[in-house]
Tab-separated table of C-alpha atoms in Angstrom:
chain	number	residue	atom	x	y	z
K	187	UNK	CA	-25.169	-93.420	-59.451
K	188	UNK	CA	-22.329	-91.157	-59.872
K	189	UNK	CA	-20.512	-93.302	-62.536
K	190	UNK	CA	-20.108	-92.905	-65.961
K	191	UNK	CA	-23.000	-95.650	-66.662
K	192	UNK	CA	-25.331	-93.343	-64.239
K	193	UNK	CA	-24.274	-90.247	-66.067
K	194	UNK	CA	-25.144	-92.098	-69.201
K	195	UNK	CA	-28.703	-93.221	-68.040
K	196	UNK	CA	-29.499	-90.219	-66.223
K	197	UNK	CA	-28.794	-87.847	-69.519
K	198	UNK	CA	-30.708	-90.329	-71.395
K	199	UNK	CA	-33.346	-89.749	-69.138
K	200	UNK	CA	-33.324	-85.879	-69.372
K	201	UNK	CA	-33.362	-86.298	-72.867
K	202	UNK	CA	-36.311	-88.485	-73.283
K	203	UNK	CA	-38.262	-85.694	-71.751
K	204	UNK	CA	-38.397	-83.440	-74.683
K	205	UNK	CA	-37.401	-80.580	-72.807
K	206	UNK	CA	-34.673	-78.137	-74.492
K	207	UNK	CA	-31.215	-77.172	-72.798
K	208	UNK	CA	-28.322	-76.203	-73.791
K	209	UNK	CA	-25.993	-76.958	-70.814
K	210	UNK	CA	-25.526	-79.648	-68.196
K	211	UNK	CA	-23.170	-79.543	-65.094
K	212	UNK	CA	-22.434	-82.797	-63.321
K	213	UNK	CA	-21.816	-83.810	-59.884
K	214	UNK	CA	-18.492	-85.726	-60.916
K	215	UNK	CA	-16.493	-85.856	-64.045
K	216	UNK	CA	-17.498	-89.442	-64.311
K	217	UNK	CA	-21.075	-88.733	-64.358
K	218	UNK	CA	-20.126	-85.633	-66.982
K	219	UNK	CA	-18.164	-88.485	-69.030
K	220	UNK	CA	-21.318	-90.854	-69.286
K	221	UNK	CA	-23.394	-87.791	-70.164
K	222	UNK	CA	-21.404	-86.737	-72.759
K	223	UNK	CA	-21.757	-90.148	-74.538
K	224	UNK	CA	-25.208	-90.207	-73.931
K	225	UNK	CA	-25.530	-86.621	-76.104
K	226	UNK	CA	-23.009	-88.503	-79.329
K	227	UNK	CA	-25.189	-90.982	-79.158
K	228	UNK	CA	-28.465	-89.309	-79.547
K	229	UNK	CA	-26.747	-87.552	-82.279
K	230	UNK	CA	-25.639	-84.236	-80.762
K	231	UNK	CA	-22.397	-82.206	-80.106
K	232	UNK	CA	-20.466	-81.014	-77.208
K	233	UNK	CA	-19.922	-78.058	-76.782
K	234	UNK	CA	-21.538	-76.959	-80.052
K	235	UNK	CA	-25.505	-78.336	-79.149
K	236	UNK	CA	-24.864	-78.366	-75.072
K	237	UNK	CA	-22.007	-77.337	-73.153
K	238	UNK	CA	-20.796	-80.143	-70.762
K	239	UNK	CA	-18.903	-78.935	-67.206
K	240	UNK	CA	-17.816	-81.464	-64.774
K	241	UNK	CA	-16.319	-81.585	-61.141
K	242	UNK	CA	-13.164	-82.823	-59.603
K	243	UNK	CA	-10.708	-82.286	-62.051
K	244	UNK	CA	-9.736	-86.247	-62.306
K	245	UNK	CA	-7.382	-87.397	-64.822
K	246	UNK	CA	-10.127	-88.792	-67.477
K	247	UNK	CA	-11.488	-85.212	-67.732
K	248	UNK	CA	-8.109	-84.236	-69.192
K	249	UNK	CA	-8.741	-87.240	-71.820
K	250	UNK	CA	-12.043	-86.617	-73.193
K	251	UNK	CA	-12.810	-84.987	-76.814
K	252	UNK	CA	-12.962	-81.696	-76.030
K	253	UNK	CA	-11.225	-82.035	-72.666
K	254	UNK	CA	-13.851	-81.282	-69.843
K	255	UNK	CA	-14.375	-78.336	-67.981
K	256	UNK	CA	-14.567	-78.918	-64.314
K	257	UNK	CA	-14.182	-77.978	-61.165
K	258	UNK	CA	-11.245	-78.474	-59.520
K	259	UNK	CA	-11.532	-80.453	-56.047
K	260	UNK	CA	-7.891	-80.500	-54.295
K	261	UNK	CA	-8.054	-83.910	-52.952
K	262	UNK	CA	-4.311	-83.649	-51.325
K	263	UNK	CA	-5.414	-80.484	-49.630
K	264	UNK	CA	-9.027	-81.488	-48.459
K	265	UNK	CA	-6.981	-84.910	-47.165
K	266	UNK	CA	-4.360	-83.007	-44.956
K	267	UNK	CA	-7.251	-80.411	-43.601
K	268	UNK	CA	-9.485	-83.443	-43.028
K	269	UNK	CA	-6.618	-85.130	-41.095
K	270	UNK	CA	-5.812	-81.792	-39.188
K	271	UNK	CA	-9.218	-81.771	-38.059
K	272	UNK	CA	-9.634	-85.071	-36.290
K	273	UNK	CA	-6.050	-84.785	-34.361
K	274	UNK	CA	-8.037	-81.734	-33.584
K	275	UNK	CA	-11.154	-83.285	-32.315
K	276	UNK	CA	-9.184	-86.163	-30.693
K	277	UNK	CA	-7.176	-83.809	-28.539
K	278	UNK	CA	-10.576	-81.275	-27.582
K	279	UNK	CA	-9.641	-78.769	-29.609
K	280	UNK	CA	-12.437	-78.998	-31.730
K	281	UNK	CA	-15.829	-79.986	-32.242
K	282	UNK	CA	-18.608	-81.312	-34.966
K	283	UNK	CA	-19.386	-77.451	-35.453
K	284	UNK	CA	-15.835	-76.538	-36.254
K	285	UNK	CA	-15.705	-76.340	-40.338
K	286	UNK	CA	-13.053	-75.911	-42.705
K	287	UNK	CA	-13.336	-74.928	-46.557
K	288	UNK	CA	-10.871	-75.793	-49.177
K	289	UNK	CA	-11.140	-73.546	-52.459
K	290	UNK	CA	-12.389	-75.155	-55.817
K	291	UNK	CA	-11.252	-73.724	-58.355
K	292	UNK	CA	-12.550	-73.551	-61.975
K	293	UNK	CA	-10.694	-75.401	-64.838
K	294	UNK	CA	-11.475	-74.149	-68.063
K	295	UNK	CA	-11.334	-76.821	-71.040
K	296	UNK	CA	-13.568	-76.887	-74.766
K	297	UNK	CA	-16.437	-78.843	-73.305
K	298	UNK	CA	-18.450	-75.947	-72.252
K	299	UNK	CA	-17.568	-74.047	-75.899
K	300	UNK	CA	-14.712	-71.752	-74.778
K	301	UNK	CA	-12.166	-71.618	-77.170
K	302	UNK	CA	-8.515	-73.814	-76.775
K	303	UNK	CA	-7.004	-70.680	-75.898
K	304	UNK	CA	-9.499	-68.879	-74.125
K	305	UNK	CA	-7.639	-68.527	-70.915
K	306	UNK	CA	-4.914	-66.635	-72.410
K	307	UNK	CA	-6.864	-64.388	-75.024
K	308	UNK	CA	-9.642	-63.306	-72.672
K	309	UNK	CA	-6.638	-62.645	-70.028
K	310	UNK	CA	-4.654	-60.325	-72.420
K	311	UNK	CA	-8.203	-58.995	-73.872
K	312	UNK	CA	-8.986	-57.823	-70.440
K	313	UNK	CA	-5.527	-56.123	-69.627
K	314	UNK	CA	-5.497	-54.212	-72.871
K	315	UNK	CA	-8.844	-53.204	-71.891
K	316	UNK	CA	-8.058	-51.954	-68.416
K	317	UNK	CA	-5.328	-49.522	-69.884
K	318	UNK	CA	-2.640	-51.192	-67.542
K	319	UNK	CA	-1.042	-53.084	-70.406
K	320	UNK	CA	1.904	-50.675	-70.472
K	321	UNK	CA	2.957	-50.688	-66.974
K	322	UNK	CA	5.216	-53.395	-66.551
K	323	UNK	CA	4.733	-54.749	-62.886
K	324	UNK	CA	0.619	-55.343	-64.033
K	325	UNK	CA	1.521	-56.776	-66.735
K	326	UNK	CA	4.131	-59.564	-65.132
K	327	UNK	CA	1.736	-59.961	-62.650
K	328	UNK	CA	-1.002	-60.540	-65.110
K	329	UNK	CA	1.411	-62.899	-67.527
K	330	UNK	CA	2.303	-64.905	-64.611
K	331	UNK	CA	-1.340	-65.527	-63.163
K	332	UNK	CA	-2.598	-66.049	-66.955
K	333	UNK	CA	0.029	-68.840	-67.407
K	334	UNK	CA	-0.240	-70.446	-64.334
K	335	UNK	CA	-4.037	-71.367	-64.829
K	336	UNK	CA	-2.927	-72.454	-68.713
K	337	UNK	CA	-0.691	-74.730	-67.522
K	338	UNK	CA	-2.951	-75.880	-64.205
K	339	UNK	CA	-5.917	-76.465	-66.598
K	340	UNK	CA	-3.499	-79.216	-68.351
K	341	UNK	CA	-1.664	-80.595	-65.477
K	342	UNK	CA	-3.264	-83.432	-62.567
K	343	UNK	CA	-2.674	-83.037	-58.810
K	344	UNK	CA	0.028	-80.660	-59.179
K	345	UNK	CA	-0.415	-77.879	-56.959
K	346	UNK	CA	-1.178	-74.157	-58.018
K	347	UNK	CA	1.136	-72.325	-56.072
K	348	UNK	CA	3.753	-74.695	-57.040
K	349	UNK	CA	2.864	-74.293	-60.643
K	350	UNK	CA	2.726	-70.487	-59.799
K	351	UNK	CA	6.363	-69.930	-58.786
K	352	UNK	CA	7.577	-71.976	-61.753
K	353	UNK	CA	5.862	-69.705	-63.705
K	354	UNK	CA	7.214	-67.020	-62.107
K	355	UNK	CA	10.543	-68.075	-63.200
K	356	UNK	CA	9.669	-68.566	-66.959
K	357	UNK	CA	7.890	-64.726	-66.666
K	358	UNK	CA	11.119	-63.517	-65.082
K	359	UNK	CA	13.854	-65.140	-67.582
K	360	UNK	CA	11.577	-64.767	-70.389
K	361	UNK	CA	11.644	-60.964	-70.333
K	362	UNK	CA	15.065	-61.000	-69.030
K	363	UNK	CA	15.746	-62.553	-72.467
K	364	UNK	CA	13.849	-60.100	-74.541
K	365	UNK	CA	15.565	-57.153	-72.394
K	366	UNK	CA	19.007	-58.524	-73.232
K	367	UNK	CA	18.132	-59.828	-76.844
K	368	UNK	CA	19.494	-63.285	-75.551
K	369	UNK	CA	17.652	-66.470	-75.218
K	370	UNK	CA	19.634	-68.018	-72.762
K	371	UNK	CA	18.176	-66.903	-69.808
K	372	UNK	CA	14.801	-67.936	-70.970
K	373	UNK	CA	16.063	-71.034	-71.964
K	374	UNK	CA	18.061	-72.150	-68.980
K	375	UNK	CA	15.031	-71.514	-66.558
K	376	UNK	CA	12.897	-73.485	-68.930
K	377	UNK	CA	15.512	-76.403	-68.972
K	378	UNK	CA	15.384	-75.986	-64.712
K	379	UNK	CA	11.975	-76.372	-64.674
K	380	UNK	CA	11.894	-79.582	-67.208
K	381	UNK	CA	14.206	-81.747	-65.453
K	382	UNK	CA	11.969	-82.455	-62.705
K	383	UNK	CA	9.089	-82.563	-64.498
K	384	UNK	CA	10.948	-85.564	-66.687
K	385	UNK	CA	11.336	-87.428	-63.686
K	386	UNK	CA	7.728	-87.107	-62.329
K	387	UNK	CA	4.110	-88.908	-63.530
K	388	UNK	CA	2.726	-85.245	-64.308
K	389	UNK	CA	2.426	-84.234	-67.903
K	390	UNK	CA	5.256	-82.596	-69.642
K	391	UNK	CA	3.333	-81.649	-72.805
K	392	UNK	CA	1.186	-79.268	-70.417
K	393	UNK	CA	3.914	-76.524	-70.770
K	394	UNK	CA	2.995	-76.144	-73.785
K	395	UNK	CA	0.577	-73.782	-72.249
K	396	UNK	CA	2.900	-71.668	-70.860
K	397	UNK	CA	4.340	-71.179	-74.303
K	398	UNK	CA	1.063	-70.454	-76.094
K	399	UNK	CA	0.852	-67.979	-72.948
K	400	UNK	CA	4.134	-66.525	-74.183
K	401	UNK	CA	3.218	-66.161	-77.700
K	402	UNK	CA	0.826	-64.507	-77.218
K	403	UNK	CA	1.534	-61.879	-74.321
K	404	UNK	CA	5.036	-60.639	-75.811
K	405	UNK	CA	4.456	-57.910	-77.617
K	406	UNK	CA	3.134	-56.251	-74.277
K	407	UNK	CA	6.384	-55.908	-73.070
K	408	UNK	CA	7.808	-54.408	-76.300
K	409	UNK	CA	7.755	-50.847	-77.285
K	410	UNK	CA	5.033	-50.942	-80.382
K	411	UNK	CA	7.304	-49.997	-83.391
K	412	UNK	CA	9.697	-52.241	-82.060
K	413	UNK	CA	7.211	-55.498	-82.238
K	414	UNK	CA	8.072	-57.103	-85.732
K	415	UNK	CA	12.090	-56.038	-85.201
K	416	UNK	CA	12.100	-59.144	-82.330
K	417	UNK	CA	9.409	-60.968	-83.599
K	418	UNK	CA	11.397	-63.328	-85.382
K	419	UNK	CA	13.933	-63.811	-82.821
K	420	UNK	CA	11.214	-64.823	-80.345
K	421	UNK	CA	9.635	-66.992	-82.702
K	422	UNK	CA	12.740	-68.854	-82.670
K	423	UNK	CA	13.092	-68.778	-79.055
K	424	UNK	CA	9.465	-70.018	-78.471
K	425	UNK	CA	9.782	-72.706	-81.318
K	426	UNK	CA	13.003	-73.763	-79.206
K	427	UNK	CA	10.990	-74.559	-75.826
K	428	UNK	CA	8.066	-76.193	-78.038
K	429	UNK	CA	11.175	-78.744	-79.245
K	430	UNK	CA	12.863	-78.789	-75.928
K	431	UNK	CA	9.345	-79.585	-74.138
K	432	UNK	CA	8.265	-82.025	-76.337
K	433	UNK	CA	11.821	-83.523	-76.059
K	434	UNK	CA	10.626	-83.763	-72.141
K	435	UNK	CA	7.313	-85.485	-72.803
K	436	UNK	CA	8.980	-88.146	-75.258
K	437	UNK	CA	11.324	-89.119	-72.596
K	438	UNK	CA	8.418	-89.351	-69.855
K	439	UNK	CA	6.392	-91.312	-72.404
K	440	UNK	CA	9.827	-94.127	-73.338
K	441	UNK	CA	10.463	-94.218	-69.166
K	442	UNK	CA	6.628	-95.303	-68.642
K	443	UNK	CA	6.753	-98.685	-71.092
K	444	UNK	CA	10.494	-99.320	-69.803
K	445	UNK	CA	9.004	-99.234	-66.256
K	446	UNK	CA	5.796	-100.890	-67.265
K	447	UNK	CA	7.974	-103.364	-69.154
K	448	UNK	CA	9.594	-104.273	-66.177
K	449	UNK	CA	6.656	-104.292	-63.327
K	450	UNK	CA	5.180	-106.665	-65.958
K	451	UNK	CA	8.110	-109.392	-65.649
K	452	UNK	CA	8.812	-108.974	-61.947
K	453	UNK	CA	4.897	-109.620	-61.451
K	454	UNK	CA	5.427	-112.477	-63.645
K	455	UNK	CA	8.030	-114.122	-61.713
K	456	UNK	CA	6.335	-113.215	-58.745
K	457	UNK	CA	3.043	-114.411	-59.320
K	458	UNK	CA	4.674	-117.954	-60.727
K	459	UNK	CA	6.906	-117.794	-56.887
K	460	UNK	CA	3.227	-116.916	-55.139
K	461	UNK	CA	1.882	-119.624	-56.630
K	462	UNK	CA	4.181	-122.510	-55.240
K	463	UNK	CA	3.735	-121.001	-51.610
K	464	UNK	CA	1.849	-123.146	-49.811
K	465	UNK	CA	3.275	-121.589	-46.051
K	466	UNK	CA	2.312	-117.630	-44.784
K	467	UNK	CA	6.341	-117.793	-44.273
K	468	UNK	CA	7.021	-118.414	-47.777
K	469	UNK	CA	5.148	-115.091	-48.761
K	470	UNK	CA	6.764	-112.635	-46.889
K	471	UNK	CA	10.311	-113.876	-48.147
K	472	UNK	CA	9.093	-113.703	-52.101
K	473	UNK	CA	7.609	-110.277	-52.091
K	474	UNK	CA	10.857	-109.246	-49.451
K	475	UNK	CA	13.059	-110.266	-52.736
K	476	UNK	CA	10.769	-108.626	-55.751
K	477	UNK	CA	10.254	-105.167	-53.817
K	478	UNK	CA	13.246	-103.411	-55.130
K	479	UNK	CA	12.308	-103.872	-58.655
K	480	UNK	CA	8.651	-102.846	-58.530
K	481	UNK	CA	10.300	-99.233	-57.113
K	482	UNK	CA	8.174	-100.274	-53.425
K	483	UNK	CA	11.100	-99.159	-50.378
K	484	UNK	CA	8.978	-101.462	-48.522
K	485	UNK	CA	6.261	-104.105	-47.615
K	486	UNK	CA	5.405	-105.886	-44.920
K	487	UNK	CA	2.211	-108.124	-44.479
K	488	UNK	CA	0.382	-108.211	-41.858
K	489	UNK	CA	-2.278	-110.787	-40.770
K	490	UNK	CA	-5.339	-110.148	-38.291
K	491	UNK	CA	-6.046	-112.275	-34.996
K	492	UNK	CA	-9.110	-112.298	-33.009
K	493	UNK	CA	-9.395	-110.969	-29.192
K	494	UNK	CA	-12.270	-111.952	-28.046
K	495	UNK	CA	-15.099	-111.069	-30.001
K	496	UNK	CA	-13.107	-108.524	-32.235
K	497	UNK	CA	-12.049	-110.826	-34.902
K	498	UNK	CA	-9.211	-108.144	-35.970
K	499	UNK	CA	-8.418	-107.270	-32.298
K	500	UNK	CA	-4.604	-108.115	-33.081
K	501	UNK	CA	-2.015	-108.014	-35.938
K	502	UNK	CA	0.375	-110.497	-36.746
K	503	UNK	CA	3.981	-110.065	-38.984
K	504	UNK	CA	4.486	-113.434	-40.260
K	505	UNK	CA	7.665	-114.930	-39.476
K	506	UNK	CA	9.859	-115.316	-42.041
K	507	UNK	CA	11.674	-118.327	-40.767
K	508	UNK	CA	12.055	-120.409	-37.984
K	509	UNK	CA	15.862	-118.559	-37.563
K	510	UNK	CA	14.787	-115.402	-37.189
K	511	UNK	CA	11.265	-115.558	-34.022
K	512	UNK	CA	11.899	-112.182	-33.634
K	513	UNK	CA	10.556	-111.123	-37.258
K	514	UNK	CA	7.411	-112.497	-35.821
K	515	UNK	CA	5.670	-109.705	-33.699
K	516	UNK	CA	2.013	-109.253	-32.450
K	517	UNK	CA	0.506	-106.324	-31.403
K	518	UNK	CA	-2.714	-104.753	-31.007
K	519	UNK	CA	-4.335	-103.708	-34.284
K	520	UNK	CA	-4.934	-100.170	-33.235
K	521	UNK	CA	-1.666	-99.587	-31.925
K	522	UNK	CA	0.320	-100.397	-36.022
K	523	UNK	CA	3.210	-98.966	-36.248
K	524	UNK	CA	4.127	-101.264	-33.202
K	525	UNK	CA	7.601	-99.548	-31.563
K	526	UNK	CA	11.028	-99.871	-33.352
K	527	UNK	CA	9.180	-101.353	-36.805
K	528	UNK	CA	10.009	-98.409	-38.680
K	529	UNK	CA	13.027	-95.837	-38.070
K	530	UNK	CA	12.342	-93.225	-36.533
K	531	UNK	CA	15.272	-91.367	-38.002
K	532	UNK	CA	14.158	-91.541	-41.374
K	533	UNK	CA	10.983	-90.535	-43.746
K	534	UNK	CA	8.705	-93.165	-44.915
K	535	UNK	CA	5.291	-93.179	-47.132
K	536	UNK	CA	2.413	-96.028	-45.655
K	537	UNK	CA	-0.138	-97.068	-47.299
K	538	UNK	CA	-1.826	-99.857	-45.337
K	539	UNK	CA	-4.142	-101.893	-48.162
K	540	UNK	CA	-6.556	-104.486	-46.857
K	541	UNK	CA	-6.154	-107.993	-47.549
K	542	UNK	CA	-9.442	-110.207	-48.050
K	543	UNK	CA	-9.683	-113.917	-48.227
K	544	UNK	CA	-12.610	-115.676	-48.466
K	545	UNK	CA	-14.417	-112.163	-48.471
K	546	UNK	CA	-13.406	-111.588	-45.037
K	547	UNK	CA	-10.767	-109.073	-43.463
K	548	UNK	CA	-7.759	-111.281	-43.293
K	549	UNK	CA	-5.213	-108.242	-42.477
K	550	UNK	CA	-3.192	-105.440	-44.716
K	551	UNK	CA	-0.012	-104.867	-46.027
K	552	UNK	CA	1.514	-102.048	-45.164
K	553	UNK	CA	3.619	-100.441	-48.179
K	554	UNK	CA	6.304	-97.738	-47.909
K	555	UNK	CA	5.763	-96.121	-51.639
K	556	UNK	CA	5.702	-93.246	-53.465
K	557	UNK	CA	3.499	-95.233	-56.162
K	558	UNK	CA	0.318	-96.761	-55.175
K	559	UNK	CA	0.262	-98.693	-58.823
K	560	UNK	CA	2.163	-101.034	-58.201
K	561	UNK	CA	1.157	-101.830	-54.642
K	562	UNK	CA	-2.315	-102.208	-56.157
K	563	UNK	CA	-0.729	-105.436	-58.351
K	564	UNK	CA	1.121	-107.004	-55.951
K	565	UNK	CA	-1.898	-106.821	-53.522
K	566	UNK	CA	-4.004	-109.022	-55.352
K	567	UNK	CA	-1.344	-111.352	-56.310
K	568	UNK	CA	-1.021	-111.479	-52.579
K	569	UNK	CA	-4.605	-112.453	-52.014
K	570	UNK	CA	-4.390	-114.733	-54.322
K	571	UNK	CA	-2.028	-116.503	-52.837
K	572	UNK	CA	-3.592	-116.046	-49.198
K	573	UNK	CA	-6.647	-117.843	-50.727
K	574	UNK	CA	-4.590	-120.629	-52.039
K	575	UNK	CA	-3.035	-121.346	-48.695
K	576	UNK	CA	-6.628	-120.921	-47.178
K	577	UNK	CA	-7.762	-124.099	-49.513
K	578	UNK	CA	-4.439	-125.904	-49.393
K	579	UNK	CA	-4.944	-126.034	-45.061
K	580	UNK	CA	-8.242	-126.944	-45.338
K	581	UNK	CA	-7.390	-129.983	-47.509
K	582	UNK	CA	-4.858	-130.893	-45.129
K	583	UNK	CA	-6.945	-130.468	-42.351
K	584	UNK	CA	-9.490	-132.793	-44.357
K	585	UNK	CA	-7.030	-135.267	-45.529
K	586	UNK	CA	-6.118	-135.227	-41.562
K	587	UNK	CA	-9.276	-135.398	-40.458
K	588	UNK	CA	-9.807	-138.670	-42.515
K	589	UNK	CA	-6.729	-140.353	-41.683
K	590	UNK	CA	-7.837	-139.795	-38.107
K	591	UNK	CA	-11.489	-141.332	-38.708
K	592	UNK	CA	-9.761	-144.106	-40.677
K	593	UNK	CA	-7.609	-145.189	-37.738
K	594	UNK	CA	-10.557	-144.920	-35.395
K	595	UNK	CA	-12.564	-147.486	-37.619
K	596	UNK	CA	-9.631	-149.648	-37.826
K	597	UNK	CA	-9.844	-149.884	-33.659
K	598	UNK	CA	-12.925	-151.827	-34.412
């Protein structure tokens, strides 16, 4: 139901009622996404006919045309309170009447007919308005908050106080710059804040935002007669970042196809390896050998046994050869990480994906990532081969099982 083909269905519904509106909120983006297609395709316009707000703030509400307004659901934070919460219960320090709320927060995009820049205008609108434009503290405070939710409004998973003290920065340097009629401070906090950003999956193009912010808050730190003496000095500073930023986003956008480039021929060869295995030892070895280059630290698979009537009851690592027994090591499924698998010393990232053969649990693998992507493809390259060994056995066991009848008739 809450899909972009239920979205699509249910506004094609509403509309085959007859009954006017001007404005539809959605559960989910997705749902917002198939409604909005359902309105182009009866002919009407977003957000000039009906305003269109969504909630989650995933990345396809970023993509849309106008980009969606939504609600903002922090899906890190609601994990790590969620998590809190049962260590919680589990150790009696809680109950089912304890609750926790994690703020939403509201993203303002075009769908719902605010203007691209209405976070920043409305912001500076309301300062001038409160007569507090002209002392200075207000006014960085205000700056810093109105480019903050620019920039979050453009960005993914990021996190708003982190975007907050960047900004920070950028307010900071910025008006250090205009106080010393130099761009360099400006400039080298920019160029700070951009060279981790180049090196992460977030979107470097969203600063923009902080420079449209910029452009058009300056002049409230200026004296007024003073305005159009620096304006073309920050017009070059400001035309500057735009370069510099978009310099960022280029570079992001050439890493991606070098890296998708290459997870595309490692898979490749892979797969091709995967598909010769015809032993559980054989698979552990290829994907041990491909890891490094699909950026994945780590990977281990790990295959279910039944106790008793639990047919998961206990996990197996594979051995990887008949050398090395003690690569082999069972333990009870609950209990994963067994002792001494992982350093202790040292920081890891699991993700434990399920493995499913014959649409039945068949085990995991557990991945030490910072990139579930790639996990994703060599997971069902994995159970693709799993499947193939499934059929291969039971052929053999077949084949055996004729032999053995053959022999039997020969007796006679």
């Amino acid at each position: 139901v809450f899909s972009t083909p239920g979205g699509y269905q249910a506004m094609r519904q509403i509309l085959g009622t007859g009954v006017p509106f001007t404005a539809v909120v959605a559960a989910n983006d997705e749902s917002a996404v198939g409604a909005i297609q359902a309105l182009r395709a009866a002919g009407m316009r977003v957000p000039e006919d009906v305003a269109v707000v969504g909630f989650d703030n995933r990345f396809e509400a970023r993509n849309q045309t106008p980009p969606l307004t939504t609600i903002n659901q922090p899906g890190h934070d609601i994990g790590y309170q969620a998590l809190k919460l049962m260590l919680r219960r589990l150790n009696g320090e809680a109950d089912t009447s304890t609750m926790v709320r994690v703020p939403a927060r509201l993203v303002i995009r075009e769908s719902c007919g605010c203007p691209r820049d209405a976070i920043v205008t409305s912001a500076l609108d309301e300062l001038k308005q409160s007569g507090k434009a002209q002392e200075l503290s207000v006014a960085k405070q205000r700056l810093t908050q109105t480019m903050t939710e620019a920039v979050f409004a453009g960005v993914g998973q990021l996190k708003l106080e982190t975007i907050q003290v960047q900004c920070e920065r950028i307010t900071n340097a910025f008006l250090a710059s205009l106080k010393e009629h130099e761009a360099g401070p400006f400039q080298e906090a920019l160029g700070d804040i951009l060279q981790p950003v180049r090196h992460l999956d977030e979107d470097a193009h969203t600063w923009q935002n902080a420079i449209t912010t910029l452009r058009y808050w300056w002049p409230v730190f200026v004296e007024p007669a003073e305005v159009e003496t620096y304006r073309e000095e920050v017009d070059t500073w400001l035309d500057q970042a735009r370069i510099a930023i978009s310099e960022c986003a280029q570079s992001q956008f050439l890493r991606y196809f070098a890296r998708q480039d290459t997870l595309t021929q490692q898979l490749s060869l892979m797969s091709a390896e995967l598909a010769e295995a015809l032993e559980l030892s054989q698979i552990q070895k290829i994907i041990n050998q491909y890891m490094p280059a699909l950026a994945i630290r780590h990977a281990q698979v790990v295959l279910f046994e039944p106790d008793g009537h639990n047919p998961v009851g206990w996990s197996v690592f594979p051995e990887i050869s008949e050398e090395d027994p003690s690569a082999s090591q069972r333990f009870p499924t609950q209990q994963f990480p067994p002792p001494n698998r992982y350093p202790e010393d040292q920081p890891f990232h699991l993700a434990l994906l399920p493995l499913t053969v014959h649409k039945q649990p068949a085990g995991f693998v557990a991945f030490d990532a910072a990139n579930l992507s790639p996990c994703l493809a060599v997971l069902r390259q994995l159970t693709s081969a799993l499947e193939r060994i499934r059929l291969y056995r039971e052929a053999e066991e077949g084949r055996r099982l004729a032999e053995e009848a053959d022999r039997m008739k020969s007796r006679f």
